[in-house]
Short mmCIF file of C-alpha atoms in Angstrom, two decimals:
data_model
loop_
_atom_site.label_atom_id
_atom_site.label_comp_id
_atom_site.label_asym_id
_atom_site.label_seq_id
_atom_site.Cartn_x
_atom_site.Cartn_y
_atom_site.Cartn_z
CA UNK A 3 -32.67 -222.82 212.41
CA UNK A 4 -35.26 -220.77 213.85
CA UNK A 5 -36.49 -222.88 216.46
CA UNK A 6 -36.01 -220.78 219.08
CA UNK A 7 -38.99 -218.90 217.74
CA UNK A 8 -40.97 -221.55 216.85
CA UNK A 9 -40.86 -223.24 219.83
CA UNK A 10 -42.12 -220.48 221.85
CA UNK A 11 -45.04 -219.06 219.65
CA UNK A 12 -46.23 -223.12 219.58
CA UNK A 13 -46.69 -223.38 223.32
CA UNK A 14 -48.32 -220.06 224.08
CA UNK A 15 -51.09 -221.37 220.97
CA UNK A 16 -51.09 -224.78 222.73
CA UNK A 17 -51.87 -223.12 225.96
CA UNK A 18 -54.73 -221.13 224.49
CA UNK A 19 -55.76 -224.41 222.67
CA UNK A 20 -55.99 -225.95 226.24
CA UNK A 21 -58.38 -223.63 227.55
CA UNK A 22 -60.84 -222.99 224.26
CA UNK A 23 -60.63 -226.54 224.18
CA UNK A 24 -61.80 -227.03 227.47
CA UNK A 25 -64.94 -225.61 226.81
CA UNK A 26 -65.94 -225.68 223.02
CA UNK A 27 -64.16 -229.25 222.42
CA UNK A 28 -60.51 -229.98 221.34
CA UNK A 29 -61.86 -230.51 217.43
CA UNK A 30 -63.57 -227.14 217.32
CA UNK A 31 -62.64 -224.74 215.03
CA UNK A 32 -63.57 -221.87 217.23
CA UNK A 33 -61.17 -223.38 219.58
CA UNK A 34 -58.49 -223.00 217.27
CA UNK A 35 -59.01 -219.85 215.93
CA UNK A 36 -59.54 -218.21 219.50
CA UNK A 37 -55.65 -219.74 220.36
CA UNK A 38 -54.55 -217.79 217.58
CA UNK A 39 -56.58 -214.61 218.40
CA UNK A 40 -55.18 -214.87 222.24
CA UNK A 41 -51.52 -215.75 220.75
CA UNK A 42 -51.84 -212.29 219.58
CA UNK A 43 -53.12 -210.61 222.32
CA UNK A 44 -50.74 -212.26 224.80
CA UNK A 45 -48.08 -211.41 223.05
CA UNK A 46 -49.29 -207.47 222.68
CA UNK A 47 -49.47 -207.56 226.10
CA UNK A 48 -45.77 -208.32 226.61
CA UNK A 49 -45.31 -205.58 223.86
CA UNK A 50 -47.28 -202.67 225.75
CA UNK A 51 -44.52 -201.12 227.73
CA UNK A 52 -42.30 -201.13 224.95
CA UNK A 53 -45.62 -199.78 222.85
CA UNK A 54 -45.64 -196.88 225.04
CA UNK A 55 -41.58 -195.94 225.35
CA UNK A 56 -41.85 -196.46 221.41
CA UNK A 57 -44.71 -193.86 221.13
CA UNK A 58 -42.70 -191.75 223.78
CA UNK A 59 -39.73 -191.98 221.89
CA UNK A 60 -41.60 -191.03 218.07
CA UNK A 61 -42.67 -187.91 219.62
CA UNK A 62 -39.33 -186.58 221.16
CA UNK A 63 -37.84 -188.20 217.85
CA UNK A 64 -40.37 -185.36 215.97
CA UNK A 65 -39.62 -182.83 218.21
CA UNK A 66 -36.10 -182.67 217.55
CA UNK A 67 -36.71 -182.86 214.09
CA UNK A 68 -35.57 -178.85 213.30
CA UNK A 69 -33.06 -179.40 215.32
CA UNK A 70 -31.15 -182.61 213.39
CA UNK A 71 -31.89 -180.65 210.48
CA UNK A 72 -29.94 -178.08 211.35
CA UNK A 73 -27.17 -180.41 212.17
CA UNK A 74 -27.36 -181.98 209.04
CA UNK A 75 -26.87 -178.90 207.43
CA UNK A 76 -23.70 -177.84 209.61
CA UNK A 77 -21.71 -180.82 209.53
CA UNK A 78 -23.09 -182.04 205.78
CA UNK A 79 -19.34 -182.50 204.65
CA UNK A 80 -18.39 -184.54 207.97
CA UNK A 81 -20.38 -188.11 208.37
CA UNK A 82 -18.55 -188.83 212.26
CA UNK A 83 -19.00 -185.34 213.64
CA UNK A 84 -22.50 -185.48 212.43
CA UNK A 85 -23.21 -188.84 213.70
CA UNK A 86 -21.80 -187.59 216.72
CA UNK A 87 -23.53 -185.17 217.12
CA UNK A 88 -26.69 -186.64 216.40
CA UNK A 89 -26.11 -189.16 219.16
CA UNK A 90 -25.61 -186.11 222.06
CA UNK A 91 -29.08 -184.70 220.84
CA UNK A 92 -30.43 -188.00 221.74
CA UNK A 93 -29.19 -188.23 225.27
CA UNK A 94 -29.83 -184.47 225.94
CA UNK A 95 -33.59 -185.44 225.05
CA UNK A 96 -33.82 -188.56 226.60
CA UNK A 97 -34.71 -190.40 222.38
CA UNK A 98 -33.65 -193.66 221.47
CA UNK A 99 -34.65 -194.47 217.89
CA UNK A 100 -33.85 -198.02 218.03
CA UNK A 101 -36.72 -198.10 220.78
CA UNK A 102 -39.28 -196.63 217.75
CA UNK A 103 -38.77 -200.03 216.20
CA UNK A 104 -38.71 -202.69 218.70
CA UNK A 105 -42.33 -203.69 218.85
CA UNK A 106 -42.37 -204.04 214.88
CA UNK A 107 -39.11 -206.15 215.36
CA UNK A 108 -40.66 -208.22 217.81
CA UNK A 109 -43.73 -208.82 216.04
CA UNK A 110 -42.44 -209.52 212.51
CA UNK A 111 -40.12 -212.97 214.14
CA UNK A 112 -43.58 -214.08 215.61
CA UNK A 113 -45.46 -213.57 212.75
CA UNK A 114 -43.03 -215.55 210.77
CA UNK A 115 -42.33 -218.40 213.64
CA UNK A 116 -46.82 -218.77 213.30
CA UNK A 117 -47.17 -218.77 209.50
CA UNK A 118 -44.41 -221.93 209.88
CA UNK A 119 -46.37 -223.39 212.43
CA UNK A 120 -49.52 -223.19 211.16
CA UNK A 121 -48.24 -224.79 207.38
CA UNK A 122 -46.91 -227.61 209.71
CA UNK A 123 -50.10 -228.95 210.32
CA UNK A 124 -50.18 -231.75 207.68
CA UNK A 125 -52.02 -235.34 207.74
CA UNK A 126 -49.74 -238.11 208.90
CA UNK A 127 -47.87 -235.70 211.13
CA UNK A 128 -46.58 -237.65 214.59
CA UNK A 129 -45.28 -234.03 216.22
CA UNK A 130 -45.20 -230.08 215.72
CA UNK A 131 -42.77 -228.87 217.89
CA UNK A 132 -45.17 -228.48 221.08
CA UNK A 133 -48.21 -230.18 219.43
CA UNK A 134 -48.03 -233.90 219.94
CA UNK A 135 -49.50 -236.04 216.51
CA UNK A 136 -53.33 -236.44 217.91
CA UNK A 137 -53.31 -232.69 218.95
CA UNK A 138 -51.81 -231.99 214.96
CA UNK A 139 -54.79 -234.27 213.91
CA UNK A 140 -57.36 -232.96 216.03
CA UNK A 141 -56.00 -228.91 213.58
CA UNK A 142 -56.23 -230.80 210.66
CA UNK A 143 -59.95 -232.48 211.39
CA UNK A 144 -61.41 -228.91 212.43
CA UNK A 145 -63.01 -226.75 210.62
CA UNK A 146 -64.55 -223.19 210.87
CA UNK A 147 -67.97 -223.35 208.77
CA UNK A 148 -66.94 -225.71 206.91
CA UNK A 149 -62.83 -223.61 205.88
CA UNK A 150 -59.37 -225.12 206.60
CA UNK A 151 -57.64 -222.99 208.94
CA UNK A 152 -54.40 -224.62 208.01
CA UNK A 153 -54.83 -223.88 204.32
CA UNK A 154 -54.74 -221.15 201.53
CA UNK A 155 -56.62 -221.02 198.43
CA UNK A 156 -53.57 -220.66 196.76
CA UNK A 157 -50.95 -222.59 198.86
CA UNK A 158 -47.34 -221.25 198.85
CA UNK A 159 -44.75 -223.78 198.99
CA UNK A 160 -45.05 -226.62 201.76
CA UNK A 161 -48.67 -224.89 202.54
CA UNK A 162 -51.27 -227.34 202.19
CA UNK A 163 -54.00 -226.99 200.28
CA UNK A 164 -58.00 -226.98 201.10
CA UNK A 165 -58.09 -230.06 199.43
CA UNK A 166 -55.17 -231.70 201.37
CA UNK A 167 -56.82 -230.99 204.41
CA UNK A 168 -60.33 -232.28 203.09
CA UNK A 169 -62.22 -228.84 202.82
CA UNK A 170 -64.12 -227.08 199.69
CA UNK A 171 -63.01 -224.34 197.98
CA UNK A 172 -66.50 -222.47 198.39
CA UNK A 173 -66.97 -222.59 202.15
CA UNK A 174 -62.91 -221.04 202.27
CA UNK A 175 -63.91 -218.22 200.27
CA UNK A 176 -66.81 -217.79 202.05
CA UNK A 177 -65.01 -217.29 205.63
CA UNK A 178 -61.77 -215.89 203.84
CA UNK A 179 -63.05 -212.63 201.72
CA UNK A 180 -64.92 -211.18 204.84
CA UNK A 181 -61.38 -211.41 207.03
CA UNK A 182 -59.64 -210.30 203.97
CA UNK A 183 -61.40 -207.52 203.77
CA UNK A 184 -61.63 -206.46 207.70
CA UNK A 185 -57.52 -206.99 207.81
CA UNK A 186 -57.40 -204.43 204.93
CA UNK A 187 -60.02 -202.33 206.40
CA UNK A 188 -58.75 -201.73 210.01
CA UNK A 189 -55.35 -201.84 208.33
CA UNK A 190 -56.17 -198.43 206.87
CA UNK A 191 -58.13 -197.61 210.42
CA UNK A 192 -55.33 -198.08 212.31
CA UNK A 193 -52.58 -196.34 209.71
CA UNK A 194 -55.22 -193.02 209.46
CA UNK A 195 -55.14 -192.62 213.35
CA UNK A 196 -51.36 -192.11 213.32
CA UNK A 197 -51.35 -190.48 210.31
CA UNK A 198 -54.14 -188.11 211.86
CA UNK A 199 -52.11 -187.43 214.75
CA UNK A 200 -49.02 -187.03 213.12
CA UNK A 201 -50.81 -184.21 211.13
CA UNK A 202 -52.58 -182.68 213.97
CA UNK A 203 -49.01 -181.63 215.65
CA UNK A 204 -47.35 -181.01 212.33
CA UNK A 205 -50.34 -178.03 212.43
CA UNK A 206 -49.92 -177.12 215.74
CA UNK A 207 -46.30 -176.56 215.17
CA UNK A 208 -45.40 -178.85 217.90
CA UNK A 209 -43.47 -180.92 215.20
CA UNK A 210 -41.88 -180.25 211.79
CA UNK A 211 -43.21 -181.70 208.53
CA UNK A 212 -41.02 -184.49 206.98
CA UNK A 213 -41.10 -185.36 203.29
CA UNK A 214 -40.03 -188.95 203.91
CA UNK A 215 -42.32 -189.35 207.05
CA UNK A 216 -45.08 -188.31 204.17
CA UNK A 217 -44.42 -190.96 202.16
CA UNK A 218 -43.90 -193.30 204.93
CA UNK A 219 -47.73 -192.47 205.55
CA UNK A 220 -49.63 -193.08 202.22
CA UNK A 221 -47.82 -196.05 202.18
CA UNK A 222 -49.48 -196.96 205.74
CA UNK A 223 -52.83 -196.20 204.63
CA UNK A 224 -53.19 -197.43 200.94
CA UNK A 225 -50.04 -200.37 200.01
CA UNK A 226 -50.32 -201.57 203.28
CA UNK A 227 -53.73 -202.62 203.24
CA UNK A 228 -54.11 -203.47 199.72
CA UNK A 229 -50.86 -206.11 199.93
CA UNK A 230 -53.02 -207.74 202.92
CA UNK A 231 -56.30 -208.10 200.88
CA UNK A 232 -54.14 -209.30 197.60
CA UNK A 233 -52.02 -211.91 199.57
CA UNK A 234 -54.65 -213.12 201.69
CA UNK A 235 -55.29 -216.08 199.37
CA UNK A 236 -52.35 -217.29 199.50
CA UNK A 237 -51.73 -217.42 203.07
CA UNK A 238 -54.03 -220.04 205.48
CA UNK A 239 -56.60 -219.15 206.70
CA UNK A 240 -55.51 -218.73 210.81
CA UNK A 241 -53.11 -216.00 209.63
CA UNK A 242 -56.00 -213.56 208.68
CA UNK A 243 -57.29 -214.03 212.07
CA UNK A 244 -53.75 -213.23 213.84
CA UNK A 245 -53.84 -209.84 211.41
CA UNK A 246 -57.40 -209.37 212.25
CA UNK A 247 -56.94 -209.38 215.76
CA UNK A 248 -53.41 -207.53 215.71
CA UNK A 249 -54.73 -204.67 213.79
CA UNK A 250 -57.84 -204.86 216.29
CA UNK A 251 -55.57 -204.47 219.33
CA UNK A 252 -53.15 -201.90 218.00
CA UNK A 253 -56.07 -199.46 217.34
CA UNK A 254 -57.35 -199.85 220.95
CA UNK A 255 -53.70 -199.30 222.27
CA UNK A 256 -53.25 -196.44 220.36
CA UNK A 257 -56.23 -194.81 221.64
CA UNK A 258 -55.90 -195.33 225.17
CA UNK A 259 -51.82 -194.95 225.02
CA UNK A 260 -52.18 -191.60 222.78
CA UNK A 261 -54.87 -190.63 225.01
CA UNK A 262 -52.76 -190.98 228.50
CA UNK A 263 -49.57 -189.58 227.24
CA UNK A 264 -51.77 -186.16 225.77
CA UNK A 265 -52.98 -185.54 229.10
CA UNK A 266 -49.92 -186.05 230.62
CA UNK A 267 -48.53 -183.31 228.09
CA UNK A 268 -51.32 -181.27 228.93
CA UNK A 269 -51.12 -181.55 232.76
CA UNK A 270 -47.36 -180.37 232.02
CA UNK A 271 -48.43 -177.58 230.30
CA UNK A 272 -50.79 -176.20 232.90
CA UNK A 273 -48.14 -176.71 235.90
CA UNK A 274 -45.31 -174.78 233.69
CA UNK A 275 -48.22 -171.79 233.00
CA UNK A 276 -49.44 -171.68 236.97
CA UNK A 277 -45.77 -171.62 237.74
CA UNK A 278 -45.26 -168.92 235.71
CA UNK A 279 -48.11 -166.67 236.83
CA UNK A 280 -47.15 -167.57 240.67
CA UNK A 281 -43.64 -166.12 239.96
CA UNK A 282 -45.24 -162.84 237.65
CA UNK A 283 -46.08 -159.68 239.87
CA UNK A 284 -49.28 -158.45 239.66
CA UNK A 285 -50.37 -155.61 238.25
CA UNK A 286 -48.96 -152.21 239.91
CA UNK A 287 -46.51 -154.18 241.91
CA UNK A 288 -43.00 -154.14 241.68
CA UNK A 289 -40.84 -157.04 241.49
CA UNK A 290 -39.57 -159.21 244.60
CA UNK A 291 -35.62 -158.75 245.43
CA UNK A 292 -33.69 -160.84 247.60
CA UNK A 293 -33.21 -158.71 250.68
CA UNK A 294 -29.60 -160.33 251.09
CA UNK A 295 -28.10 -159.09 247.99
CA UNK A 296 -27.34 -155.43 247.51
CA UNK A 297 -28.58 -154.36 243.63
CA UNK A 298 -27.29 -151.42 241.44
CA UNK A 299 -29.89 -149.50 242.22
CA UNK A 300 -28.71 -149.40 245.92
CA UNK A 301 -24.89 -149.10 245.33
CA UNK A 302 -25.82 -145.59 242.97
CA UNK A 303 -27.98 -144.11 246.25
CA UNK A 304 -24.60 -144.59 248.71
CA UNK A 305 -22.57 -143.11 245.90
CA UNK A 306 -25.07 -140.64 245.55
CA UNK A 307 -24.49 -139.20 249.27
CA UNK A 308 -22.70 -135.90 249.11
CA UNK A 309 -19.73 -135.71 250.65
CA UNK A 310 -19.25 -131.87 252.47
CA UNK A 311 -15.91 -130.19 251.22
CA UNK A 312 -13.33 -128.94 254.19
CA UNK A 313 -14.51 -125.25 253.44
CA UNK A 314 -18.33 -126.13 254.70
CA UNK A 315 -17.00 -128.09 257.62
CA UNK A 316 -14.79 -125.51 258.86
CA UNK A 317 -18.02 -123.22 258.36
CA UNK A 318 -19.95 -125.18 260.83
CA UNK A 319 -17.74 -125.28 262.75
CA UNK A 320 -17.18 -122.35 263.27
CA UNK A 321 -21.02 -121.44 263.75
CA UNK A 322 -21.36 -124.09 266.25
CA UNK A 323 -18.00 -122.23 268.28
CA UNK A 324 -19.83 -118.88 268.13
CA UNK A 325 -23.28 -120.64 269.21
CA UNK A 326 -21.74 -122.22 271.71
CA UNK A 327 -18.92 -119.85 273.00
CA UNK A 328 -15.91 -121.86 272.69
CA UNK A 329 -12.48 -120.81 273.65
CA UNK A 330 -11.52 -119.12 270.17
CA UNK A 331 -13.43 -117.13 267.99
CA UNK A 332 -13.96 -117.11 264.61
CA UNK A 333 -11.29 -116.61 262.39
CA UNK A 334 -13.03 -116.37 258.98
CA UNK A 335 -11.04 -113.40 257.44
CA UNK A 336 -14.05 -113.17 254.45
CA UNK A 337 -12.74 -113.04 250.98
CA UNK A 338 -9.63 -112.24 249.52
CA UNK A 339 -8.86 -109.49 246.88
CA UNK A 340 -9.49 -111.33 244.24
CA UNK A 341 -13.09 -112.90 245.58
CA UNK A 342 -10.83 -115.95 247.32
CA UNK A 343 -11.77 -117.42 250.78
CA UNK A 344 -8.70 -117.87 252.84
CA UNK A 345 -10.73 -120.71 254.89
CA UNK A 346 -11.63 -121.01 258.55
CA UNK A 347 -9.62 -122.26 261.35
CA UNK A 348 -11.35 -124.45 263.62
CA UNK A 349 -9.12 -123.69 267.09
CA UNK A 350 -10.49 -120.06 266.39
CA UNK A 351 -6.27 -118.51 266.04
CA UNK A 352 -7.08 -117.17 262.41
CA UNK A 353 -4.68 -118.84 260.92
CA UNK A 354 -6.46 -119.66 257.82
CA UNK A 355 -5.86 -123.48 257.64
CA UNK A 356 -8.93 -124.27 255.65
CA UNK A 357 -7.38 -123.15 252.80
CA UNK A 358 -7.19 -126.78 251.14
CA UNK A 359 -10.40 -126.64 249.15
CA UNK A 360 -8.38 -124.28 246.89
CA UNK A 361 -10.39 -121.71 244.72
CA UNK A 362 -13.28 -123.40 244.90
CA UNK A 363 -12.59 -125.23 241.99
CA UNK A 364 -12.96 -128.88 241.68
CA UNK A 365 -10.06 -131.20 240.72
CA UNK A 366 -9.67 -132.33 237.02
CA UNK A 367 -12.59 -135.87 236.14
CA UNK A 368 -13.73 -135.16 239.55
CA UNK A 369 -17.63 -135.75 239.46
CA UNK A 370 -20.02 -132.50 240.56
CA UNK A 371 -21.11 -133.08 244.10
CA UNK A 372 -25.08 -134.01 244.69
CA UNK A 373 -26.47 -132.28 248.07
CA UNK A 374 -29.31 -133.80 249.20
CA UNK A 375 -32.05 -131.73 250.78
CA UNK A 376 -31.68 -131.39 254.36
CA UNK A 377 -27.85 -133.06 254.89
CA UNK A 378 -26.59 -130.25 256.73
CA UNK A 379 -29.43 -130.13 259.45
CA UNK A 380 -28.84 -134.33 259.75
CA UNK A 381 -25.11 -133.51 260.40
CA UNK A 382 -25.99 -131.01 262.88
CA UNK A 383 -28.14 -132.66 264.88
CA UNK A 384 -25.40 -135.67 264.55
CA UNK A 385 -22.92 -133.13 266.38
#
């Protein structure tokens, strides 16, 4: 049924098995248990870019965290909108959750397709899958100081047991406590590093805290390893070393990946604050316009020009006809009874025609008239 997973995880150990064997001798235990070490580690490999958009994907997952909170909260009474919803935050920030689980996904099938393989090695055997029956004799003859790696202390069902394969019990416990105990051990390593970082930005403030993430994590550091130590015996023996070397590689991924994408984060940060200082003024200067756009500022000092009623005009005028001895004189008549001026005529007949500006009042909303300093004199030397 699941052949198309044990099919593949048999040839890349047979192709390890080649090479190890090569050099130590097809019958060598170390042979074998360095084709399931390199199993893992080829298959990490595979695994790293994904590794990376997974860890890329955690963080913008966290990030967003207030956010889907907040959307939770609005739409608590409406599953689609909030699903919805949910989904557009995603694309706007570039998160795909599924991509947060795809390594585990990937790595659970193989682990599966090699614990099948590995019980398949039985006496009498004429094939498994890849291995041919001298290569499934040659598994069942090694032996790793003097342990079975085909067999559990405790077999499970169709696992065969130390005795089956013509080991001791005493030399397996020997070689299995040690692994036992360095899978649980750098099971809790590796579970403390991301919990440690998921901590350090839940401090920072970069991320918010999670009550099920929390849970999530003691269950990383303390079930996690104790379930491998407790059901170590009854797995064989070649499966310790595949979570021995898996834990082993993830905790030198995570440093180096964690390590790559924080500087990348922190080269970000530096460009957006240099940016922002390039674009500040500096002290005592005063900000940049764009010279091709007009601003407020300048609208309110056109506005601001005054703009010389008829009664002035016609009085400069008439000073310039006087200075200059025009045909006409003056006709300004001075003031009526009643403190009035009757206006100036410009042609010099007294005929009064500046009379428009009324009593010198100004019309009804009309705003009071600024006079800048020195207008006049500009306007005369204009004329």
């Amino acid at each position: 049924m699941l052949d198309f997973i044990y099919y593949p995880v048999s040839w890349i150990m047979w192709v390890w098995h080649k090479v190890f064997g090569f050099v130590l001798g097809d019958d060598n235990g170390f042979a074998w248990a360095l084709s399931v070490v390199f199993l893992v580690f080829t298959l990490r490999v595979i695994l790293y870019k994904p590794f990376v958009v997974q860890v890329r994907s955690m963080r913008k997952m966290q990030e967003m965290a207030p956010e889907m909170q907040k959307l939770r909260k609005k739409y608590a009474n409406d599953r689609q909108k909030l699903a919805t919803e949910m989904q557009k935050l995603q694309q706007q920030n570039g998160a795909n959750p599924l991509m947060g689980c795809l390594p585990i996904l990937v790595q659970i099938p193989v682990f599966i397709g090699l614990f099948h393989v590995l019980r398949e090695f039985k006496p009498g055997k004429t094939e498994n899958y890849v291995f041919n029956a001298a290569e499934n004799a040659s598994f069942v003859d090694s032996s790793l100081f003097g342990a079975k790696l085909g067999s559990a202390v405790w077999p499970l069902q169709n696992t065969a047991s130390v005795a089956e394969l013509g080991g001791n019990l005493v030399s397996q416990w020997i070689v299995m406590i040690p692994l036992m105990i360095a899978a649980g051990i750098f099971t809790h390593i590796t579970a403390r590093h991301s919990v440690a970082r998921q901590q350090a930005q839940i401090a920072a403030g970069t991320v918010a805290a999670n009550p099920q993430a929390e849970i999530m994590q003691k269950l990383m550091l303390y079930v996690f390893p104790i379930g491998v130590v407790v059901g170590a015996p009854f797995l064989p023996l070649a499966v310790l070393f595949y979570w021995v070397a898996n834990n082993l590689w993830t905790l030198g991924q995570q440093y180096v990946v964690y390590r790559k994408i924080d500087a990348e984060e922190t080269d970000k940060a530096e460009k957006a604050t240099e940016s922002a200082k390039a674009r500040a003024p500096r002290p005592g200067q005063k900000p940049l316009r764009d010279v091709r756009r007009g601003t407020a500022e300048d609208v309110r000092e056109i506005a601001d020009e005054p703009i010389q009623p008829a009664e002035e005009e016609a009085a400069e005028a008439a000073s310039e006809a006087r200075a200059t001895g025009s045909d006409g004189a003056s006709a300004d008549t001075g003031t009526t009874p009643d403190g009035q001026r009757n206006g100036t005529a410009r042609n010099g007949n007294g005929n009064g025609s500046g009379n428009g500006s009324g009593n010198g009042q100004k019309k009804p909303g009309a705003k009071p008239v600024q006079k800048r300093p020195g207008a006049k004199a500009r306007r005369g030397k204009r004329r």
